[in-house]
Amino acid sequence: MSKSKLQKPAAKKPTGNVVRKKPMLVEKSMMVAVADIKFATDNPRLFHHGNNLSQKQLHEILYDEEDVPTLKKQILVDGLDVYEEPYLRKIGAKHWVVVEGSRRIRAWLSIIDDINSGKTTGVKASELRTMRCKIIRSTATEADVRKFLASEHIAKKKDWSAPNKGLLIFLMIDVDGETYRSVADDLAMTAPGVERLYKAYRMTETYCQLKGGKYNGAFSYFDEFLKKPILVKQAQSDPGFMDWLMDLIHEDKLVEHKDIRKLAVLFDPNEDATCQKLALDELNKPQAKFRKAYQLFVDSSPKGSVEVFENAARLVDGITIEQFNNLLDRALLKPAMDKLAKSLSNARKLMNSATATAGASAI
């Protein structure tokens, strides 16, 4: 047998695309001393408080802005084990910096403070000196971290709130050089949806710099604003509109972000202009509230009575079987329902009368 026949055949080179797995972002989970954990000093969500914040300042700001008191109560009832482990990166020889999970860590530290001061009993502070955290590999870039967090909290079921999504998308685009389309592809979103969250973040950034206030609280207003083409068009045609809108938010004339939806009605060209002006004049008064101004529009608008009946129908439709079962005095139910039926009958008579009067006037 010849020598050539004894040689092993050369290995075939793989054809097509070769899939190369990226290294895992988290290299391990481990117990970390909470005293060694630091908060990031460049957190964009805290930009309106200035740069180079001290750890003491960060502790105070996070406690207030991240609703830590509520989370503390949840942890004391449920335990920290029900929450996902915070993500940390090593800094220096001993310390760790929080990548994700600042609220959980701040709440944990506050619980320890309460134990030491005697406000909380039943558990020893020594039992809380360490917490299990996920450790990010040292070679990971900031872009790697952001893309991972986005995939976890936007593309998957561990859904973040809109403010958190807006912040992360802003960083991916402005810092990491991504585009609306590339972010959308990574996160299973639409490009317009990514663009809206990005722009809402930029508007919130401007608002916080001009007016101050909490990022989380303000973001929802601008996110809702961008969902209303009528308001976006109004802002494009009126250079002072955004300043006016920011004043409404800053002066607490708007109670919640849902008020933005109704605000759009006051600029809808298909609505009654006289009623819109009546409402806007009221809204521009000092100490005015949007709810009152909008009610003036409803009361004077030809559509006002329609909304009243629609709201009443929603209230009746919202009654649950549990509410009927929990009724203590069943004898009161029938007279109340009879009264409701009578009110509806009277409303029908008024409507018929108004229709007849309008018809006679037209002759």
Tab-separated table of C-alpha atoms in Angstrom:
chain	number	residue	atom	x	y	z
A	1	MET	CA	0.000	0.000	0.000
A	2	SER	CA	1.441	3.368	-0.932
A	3	LYS	CA	2.210	6.045	1.646
A	4	SER	CA	-0.329	8.390	0.166
A	5	LYS	CA	-3.155	5.982	0.933
A	6	LEU	CA	-2.181	5.932	4.639
A	7	GLN	CA	-2.476	9.714	5.021
A	8	LYS	CA	-5.679	11.112	6.573
A	9	PRO	CA	-7.740	13.168	4.182
A	10	ALA	CA	-7.479	16.922	4.736
A	11	ALA	CA	-10.247	18.351	6.888
A	12	LYS	CA	-12.898	20.130	4.872
A	13	LYS	CA	-13.189	23.838	5.419
A	14	PRO	CA	-16.632	24.897	6.647
A	15	THR	CA	-18.808	26.450	4.001
A	16	GLY	CA	-21.301	29.274	4.410
A	17	ASN	CA	-21.469	31.689	7.336
A	18	VAL	CA	-19.603	30.743	10.492
A	19	VAL	CA	-21.433	31.678	13.690
A	20	ARG	CA	-19.092	32.998	16.362
A	21	LYS	CA	-20.640	33.297	19.778
A	22	LYS	CA	-19.887	36.439	21.701
A	23	PRO	CA	-18.480	35.936	25.191
A	24	MET	CA	-21.066	36.015	27.957
A	25	LEU	CA	-21.514	39.437	29.502
A	26	VAL	CA	-21.949	38.077	33.029
A	27	GLU	CA	-19.023	35.942	34.081
A	28	LYS	CA	-20.430	34.824	37.448
A	29	SER	CA	-22.753	35.511	40.357
A	30	MET	CA	-21.307	36.012	43.807
A	31	MET	CA	-21.944	37.522	47.222
A	32	VAL	CA	-20.638	41.086	47.468
A	33	ALA	CA	-20.269	43.263	50.549
A	34	VAL	CA	-22.761	46.110	50.149
A	35	ALA	CA	-20.286	48.493	51.796
A	36	ASP	CA	-18.009	48.009	48.780
A	37	ILE	CA	-20.695	48.934	46.201
A	38	LYS	CA	-20.625	52.424	44.684
A	39	PHE	CA	-23.219	54.209	42.556
A	40	ALA	CA	-22.247	55.429	39.087
A	41	THR	CA	-21.395	59.140	39.091
A	42	ASP	CA	-22.246	59.536	35.398
A	43	ASN	CA	-25.837	58.260	35.537
A	44	PRO	CA	-27.650	60.138	32.734
A	45	ARG	CA	-30.923	59.887	34.614
A	46	LEU	CA	-29.456	62.269	37.191
A	47	PHE	CA	-27.957	64.767	34.739
A	48	HIS	CA	-30.175	67.613	35.951
A	49	HIS	CA	-28.458	67.473	39.360
A	50	GLY	CA	-25.059	68.377	37.892
A	51	ASN	CA	-21.809	66.533	37.246
A	52	ASN	CA	-19.353	64.790	39.581
A	53	LEU	CA	-21.907	64.048	42.282
A	54	SER	CA	-20.551	62.591	45.519
A	55	GLN	CA	-21.694	59.208	46.798
A	56	LYS	CA	-23.570	60.976	49.595
A	57	GLN	CA	-25.427	63.129	47.068
A	58	LEU	CA	-26.202	60.079	44.937
A	59	HIS	CA	-27.606	58.263	47.976
A	60	GLU	CA	-29.922	61.195	48.738
A	61	ILE	CA	-31.044	61.705	45.133
A	62	LEU	CA	-31.679	58.015	44.462
A	63	TYR	CA	-33.717	57.697	47.645
A	64	ASP	CA	-36.020	60.510	46.541
A	65	GLU	CA	-36.207	60.073	42.781
A	66	GLU	CA	-36.337	56.298	42.524
A	67	ASP	CA	-39.193	55.798	45.007
A	68	VAL	CA	-36.966	53.771	47.314
A	69	PRO	CA	-39.379	53.922	50.314
A	70	THR	CA	-41.938	51.892	48.350
A	71	LEU	CA	-39.333	49.344	47.279
A	72	LYS	CA	-38.116	49.026	50.881
A	73	LYS	CA	-41.585	47.981	51.990
A	74	GLN	CA	-41.784	45.418	49.203
A	75	ILE	CA	-38.395	43.959	50.112
A	76	LEU	CA	-39.290	43.723	53.801
A	77	VAL	CA	-42.444	41.805	52.870
A	78	ASP	CA	-41.169	39.663	49.985
A	79	GLY	CA	-37.420	39.520	50.588
A	80	LEU	CA	-34.735	40.514	48.118
A	81	ASP	CA	-34.672	37.031	46.626
A	82	VAL	CA	-37.768	37.784	44.532
A	83	TYR	CA	-35.921	40.548	42.685
A	84	GLU	CA	-33.279	40.035	40.023
A	85	GLU	CA	-29.694	40.322	41.164
A	86	PRO	CA	-28.058	43.717	40.521
A	87	TYR	CA	-25.325	43.948	37.866
A	88	LEU	CA	-21.898	45.164	39.024
A	89	ARG	CA	-18.513	45.933	37.489
A	90	LYS	CA	-15.219	45.864	39.370
A	91	ILE	CA	-13.473	49.191	39.909
A	92	GLY	CA	-10.045	49.198	41.476
A	93	ALA	CA	-8.915	46.482	43.836
A	94	LYS	CA	-11.911	46.393	46.158
A	95	HIS	CA	-14.942	48.319	44.993
A	96	TRP	CA	-17.813	47.654	42.599
A	97	VAL	CA	-19.957	50.089	40.612
A	98	VAL	CA	-23.639	49.504	39.922
A	99	VAL	CA	-24.510	48.956	36.259
A	100	GLU	CA	-28.157	48.042	36.830
A	101	GLY	CA	-30.085	47.733	40.080
A	102	SER	CA	-29.398	51.047	41.867
A	103	ARG	CA	-32.904	51.125	43.389
A	104	ARG	CA	-32.539	47.662	44.906
A	105	ILE	CA	-29.138	48.428	46.388
A	106	ARG	CA	-30.211	51.836	47.717
A	107	ALA	CA	-33.279	50.277	49.326
A	108	TRP	CA	-31.118	47.516	50.825
A	109	LEU	CA	-28.721	50.064	52.332
A	110	SER	CA	-31.615	52.083	53.704
A	111	ILE	CA	-33.028	48.993	55.423
A	112	ILE	CA	-29.634	48.456	57.092
A	113	ASP	CA	-29.701	52.098	58.269
A	114	ASP	CA	-33.201	51.568	59.710
A	115	ILE	CA	-32.048	48.436	61.562
A	116	ASN	CA	-29.055	50.270	63.037
A	117	SER	CA	-31.268	53.175	64.144
A	118	GLY	CA	-33.918	50.894	65.637
A	119	LYS	CA	-36.664	51.774	63.110
A	120	THR	CA	-36.747	48.217	61.810
A	121	THR	CA	-36.599	45.150	64.034
A	122	GLY	CA	-36.715	41.411	63.562
A	123	VAL	CA	-33.583	41.132	61.455
A	124	LYS	CA	-29.921	41.830	62.164
A	125	ALA	CA	-27.884	44.229	60.042
A	126	SER	CA	-25.117	41.621	59.932
A	127	GLU	CA	-27.457	39.364	57.948
A	128	LEU	CA	-27.669	41.984	55.207
A	129	ARG	CA	-24.002	42.891	54.859
A	130	THR	CA	-23.694	40.950	51.619
A	131	MET	CA	-25.994	40.444	48.644
A	132	ARG	CA	-25.776	38.207	45.587
A	133	CYS	CA	-24.910	40.140	42.440
A	134	LYS	CA	-24.134	39.387	38.815
A	135	ILE	CA	-20.576	40.326	37.891
A	136	ILE	CA	-19.936	41.671	34.397
A	137	ARG	CA	-16.729	40.497	32.712
A	138	SER	CA	-13.890	43.012	32.854
A	139	THR	CA	-13.410	43.091	29.068
A	140	ALA	CA	-16.993	44.160	28.321
A	141	THR	CA	-17.407	47.581	26.736
A	142	GLU	CA	-20.084	50.094	27.717
A	143	ALA	CA	-21.813	49.370	24.405
A	144	ASP	CA	-21.826	45.645	25.238
A	145	VAL	CA	-23.456	46.382	28.569
A	146	ARG	CA	-26.126	48.641	27.093
A	147	LYS	CA	-27.007	46.217	24.317
A	148	PHE	CA	-27.329	43.400	26.820
A	149	LEU	CA	-29.537	45.407	29.185
A	150	ALA	CA	-31.675	46.536	26.256
A	151	SER	CA	-32.163	42.964	25.083
A	152	GLU	CA	-33.103	41.880	28.615
A	153	HIS	CA	-35.418	44.724	29.560
A	154	ILE	CA	-36.886	45.877	26.260
A	155	ALA	CA	-36.873	42.955	23.849
A	156	LYS	CA	-37.762	40.313	26.456
A	157	LYS	CA	-40.430	39.997	29.130
A	158	LYS	CA	-38.454	41.775	31.873
A	159	ASP	CA	-40.048	44.934	30.638
A	160	TRP	CA	-38.693	48.287	31.746
A	161	SER	CA	-40.775	51.423	32.069
A	162	ALA	CA	-40.836	53.850	29.141
A	163	PRO	CA	-38.434	56.289	30.913
A	164	ASN	CA	-35.807	53.555	31.329
A	165	LYS	CA	-36.241	52.474	27.718
A	166	GLY	CA	-35.846	56.066	26.528
A	167	LEU	CA	-32.646	56.542	28.495
A	168	LEU	CA	-31.055	53.342	27.227
A	169	ILE	CA	-32.047	54.008	23.614
A	170	PHE	CA	-30.619	57.526	23.883
A	171	LEU	CA	-27.264	56.121	25.018
A	172	MET	CA	-27.239	53.451	22.316
A	173	ILE	CA	-27.793	56.086	19.620
A	174	ASP	CA	-25.839	59.111	20.875
A	175	VAL	CA	-22.960	57.271	22.567
A	176	ASP	CA	-22.718	53.910	20.806
A	177	GLY	CA	-23.442	55.222	17.298
A	178	GLU	CA	-26.484	53.035	16.663
A	179	THR	CA	-29.340	54.124	14.382
A	180	TYR	CA	-33.095	53.981	14.887
A	181	ARG	CA	-33.199	51.001	12.552
A	182	SER	CA	-30.300	49.078	14.121
A	183	VAL	CA	-31.738	49.528	17.610
A	184	ALA	CA	-35.175	48.498	16.353
A	185	ASP	CA	-33.744	45.335	14.789
A	186	ASP	CA	-31.892	44.405	17.980
A	187	LEU	CA	-34.857	44.992	20.263
A	188	ALA	CA	-37.721	43.742	18.077
A	189	MET	CA	-39.225	47.223	17.953
A	190	THR	CA	-40.272	49.486	15.113
A	191	ALA	CA	-37.934	52.281	14.017
A	192	PRO	CA	-40.646	54.935	14.671
A	193	GLY	CA	-41.110	53.507	18.178
A	194	VAL	CA	-37.382	53.792	18.855
A	195	GLU	CA	-37.344	57.321	17.437
A	196	ARG	CA	-40.239	58.371	19.675
A	197	LEU	CA	-38.536	57.149	22.846
A	198	TYR	CA	-35.266	58.786	21.814
A	199	LYS	CA	-36.932	62.143	21.150
A	200	ALA	CA	-38.925	61.906	24.378
A	201	TYR	CA	-35.655	61.490	26.267
A	202	ARG	CA	-34.144	64.551	24.567
A	203	MET	CA	-37.240	66.615	25.388
A	204	THR	CA	-37.118	65.435	28.999
A	205	GLU	CA	-33.433	66.328	29.162
A	206	THR	CA	-34.221	69.862	27.973
A	207	TYR	CA	-37.113	70.160	30.416
A	208	CYS	CA	-35.038	69.048	33.405
A	209	GLN	CA	-32.255	71.465	32.502
A	210	LEU	CA	-34.683	74.395	32.155
A	211	LYS	CA	-37.235	73.607	34.831
A	212	GLY	CA	-35.700	70.983	37.087
A	213	GLY	CA	-37.826	68.103	38.309
A	214	LYS	CA	-37.644	64.336	38.215
A	215	TYR	CA	-36.695	62.583	35.002
A	216	ASN	CA	-39.114	59.690	35.508
A	217	GLY	CA	-42.043	61.969	36.235
A	218	ALA	CA	-41.487	64.261	33.269
A	219	PHE	CA	-40.664	61.658	30.626
A	220	SER	CA	-44.193	60.261	30.374
A	221	TYR	CA	-45.577	63.681	29.382
A	222	PHE	CA	-43.239	64.037	26.423
A	223	ASP	CA	-43.678	60.415	25.403
A	224	GLU	CA	-47.443	61.007	25.323
A	225	PHE	CA	-46.949	64.295	23.462
A	226	LEU	CA	-45.114	62.538	20.637
A	227	LYS	CA	-48.010	60.091	20.261
A	228	LYS	CA	-50.339	62.978	19.370
A	229	PRO	CA	-49.756	64.222	15.776
A	230	ILE	CA	-52.032	67.202	16.451
A	231	LEU	CA	-49.752	68.452	19.221
A	232	VAL	CA	-46.562	67.716	17.267
A	233	LYS	CA	-47.937	69.715	14.328
A	234	GLN	CA	-48.908	72.555	16.683
A	235	ALA	CA	-45.361	72.652	18.078
A	236	GLN	CA	-43.942	72.786	14.555
A	237	SER	CA	-46.115	75.776	13.640
A	238	ASP	CA	-45.831	77.620	16.963
A	239	PRO	CA	-42.254	78.300	18.225
A	240	GLY	CA	-43.508	79.033	21.735
A	241	PHE	CA	-45.653	75.933	22.128
A	242	MET	CA	-43.040	73.694	23.769
A	243	ASP	CA	-42.135	76.373	26.317
A	244	TRP	CA	-45.840	76.708	27.108
A	245	LEU	CA	-46.233	72.936	27.463
A	246	MET	CA	-43.220	72.742	29.769
A	247	ASP	CA	-44.741	75.476	31.925
A	248	LEU	CA	-47.979	73.487	32.193
A	249	ILE	CA	-45.992	70.483	33.445
A	250	HIS	CA	-43.722	72.492	35.748
A	251	GLU	CA	-46.605	74.455	37.308
A	252	ASP	CA	-48.590	71.243	37.910
A	253	LYS	CA	-51.454	72.412	35.742
A	254	LEU	CA	-51.353	68.962	34.201
A	255	VAL	CA	-51.989	66.302	36.837
A	256	GLU	CA	-50.818	63.227	34.902
A	257	HIS	CA	-49.487	62.298	31.484
A	258	LYS	CA	-52.952	61.170	30.348
A	259	ASP	CA	-53.995	64.839	30.399
A	260	ILE	CA	-51.844	65.272	27.284
A	261	ARG	CA	-54.339	63.139	25.350
A	262	LYS	CA	-57.147	65.549	26.175
A	263	LEU	CA	-54.917	68.560	25.590
A	264	ALA	CA	-54.755	67.493	21.941
A	265	VAL	CA	-58.529	68.024	21.688
A	266	LEU	CA	-58.033	71.724	22.387
A	267	PHE	CA	-55.948	72.019	19.205
A	268	ASP	CA	-57.950	69.691	16.981
A	269	PRO	CA	-59.140	71.667	13.901
A	270	ASN	CA	-62.270	69.518	13.794
A	271	GLU	CA	-63.445	70.723	17.199
A	272	ASP	CA	-65.374	73.921	17.983
A	273	ALA	CA	-62.884	76.833	17.990
A	274	THR	CA	-64.949	78.974	20.381
A	275	CYS	CA	-65.074	76.191	22.979
A	276	GLN	CA	-61.350	75.560	22.545
A	277	LYS	CA	-60.556	79.245	23.169
A	278	LEU	CA	-62.729	79.244	26.284
A	279	ALA	CA	-60.754	76.336	27.696
A	280	LEU	CA	-57.323	77.682	26.719
A	281	ASP	CA	-58.111	81.093	28.225
A	282	GLU	CA	-58.960	79.346	31.482
A	283	LEU	CA	-55.818	77.206	31.319
A	284	ASN	CA	-53.588	80.268	30.888
A	285	LYS	CA	-54.811	81.855	34.111
A	286	PRO	CA	-52.445	81.742	37.114
A	287	GLN	CA	-53.073	78.742	39.385
A	288	ALA	CA	-55.391	77.216	36.760
A	289	LYS	CA	-55.787	73.438	36.419
A	290	PHE	CA	-56.192	71.558	33.181
A	291	ARG	CA	-59.063	69.438	34.464
A	292	LYS	CA	-61.213	72.524	35.072
A	293	ALA	CA	-60.248	74.083	31.744
A	294	TYR	CA	-61.061	70.884	29.878
A	295	GLN	CA	-64.395	70.587	31.657
A	296	LEU	CA	-65.288	74.060	30.372
A	297	PHE	CA	-64.637	72.776	26.859
A	298	VAL	CA	-66.797	69.699	27.469
A	299	ASP	CA	-69.663	71.692	29.002
A	300	SER	CA	-69.757	74.208	26.144
A	301	SER	CA	-68.938	71.830	23.307
A	302	PRO	CA	-71.678	70.260	21.136
A	303	LYS	CA	-70.017	66.931	21.984
A	304	GLY	CA	-70.049	67.584	25.700
A	305	SER	CA	-73.258	65.720	26.508
A	306	VAL	CA	-72.068	62.755	24.481
A	307	GLU	CA	-68.959	62.440	26.657
A	308	VAL	CA	-71.058	62.672	29.809
A	309	PHE	CA	-73.193	59.716	28.727
A	310	GLU	CA	-70.176	57.728	27.545
A	311	ASN	CA	-68.505	58.197	30.928
A	312	ALA	CA	-71.708	57.163	32.704
A	313	ALA	CA	-71.947	54.036	30.525
A	314	ARG	CA	-68.346	53.121	31.355
A	315	LEU	CA	-69.086	53.446	35.067
A	316	VAL	CA	-72.119	51.159	34.843
A	317	ASP	CA	-70.327	48.661	32.622
A	318	GLY	CA	-67.459	48.589	35.116
A	319	ILE	CA	-69.602	47.176	37.930
A	320	THR	CA	-68.314	43.704	38.797
A	321	ILE	CA	-70.111	40.644	40.137
A	322	GLU	CA	-67.980	40.975	43.293
A	323	GLN	CA	-69.431	44.429	43.942
A	324	PHE	CA	-72.950	43.029	43.697
A	325	ASN	CA	-72.034	40.124	45.996
A	326	ASN	CA	-70.482	42.493	48.565
A	327	LEU	CA	-73.555	44.734	48.705
A	328	LEU	CA	-74.596	44.747	52.372
A	329	ASP	CA	-78.189	45.920	51.876
A	330	ARG	CA	-79.651	44.296	48.762
A	331	ALA	CA	-82.909	46.207	49.295
A	332	LEU	CA	-81.135	49.444	48.321
A	333	LEU	CA	-80.088	48.093	44.943
A	334	LYS	CA	-83.447	48.041	43.150
A	335	PRO	CA	-84.416	51.667	44.030
A	336	ALA	CA	-80.956	52.837	42.905
A	337	MET	CA	-81.278	51.028	39.576
A	338	ASP	CA	-84.841	52.351	39.125
A	339	LYS	CA	-83.521	55.864	39.701
A	340	LEU	CA	-80.793	55.298	37.127
A	341	ALA	CA	-83.369	54.057	34.584
A	342	LYS	CA	-85.590	57.073	35.284
A	343	SER	CA	-82.636	59.454	34.783
A	344	LEU	CA	-81.895	57.857	31.445
A	345	SER	CA	-85.570	58.117	30.438
A	346	ASN	CA	-85.624	61.825	31.334
A	347	ALA	CA	-82.459	62.366	29.314
A	348	ARG	CA	-84.117	60.754	26.300
A	349	LYS	CA	-87.124	63.079	26.671
A	350	LEU	CA	-84.812	66.112	26.827
A	351	MET	CA	-82.982	64.930	23.743
A	352	ASN	CA	-86.229	64.408	21.817
A	353	SER	CA	-87.488	67.807	22.908
A	354	ALA	CA	-84.269	69.508	21.833
A	355	THR	CA	-84.377	67.726	18.491
A	356	ALA	CA	-87.975	68.783	17.899
A	357	THR	CA	-87.179	72.402	18.825
A	358	ALA	CA	-84.186	72.443	16.500
A	359	GLY	CA	-86.340	71.037	13.688
A	360	ALA	CA	-89.046	73.645	14.189
A	361	SER	CA	-86.494	76.458	14.147
A	362	ALA	CA	-85.146	75.250	10.849
A	363	ILE	CA	-88.568	75.511	9.150
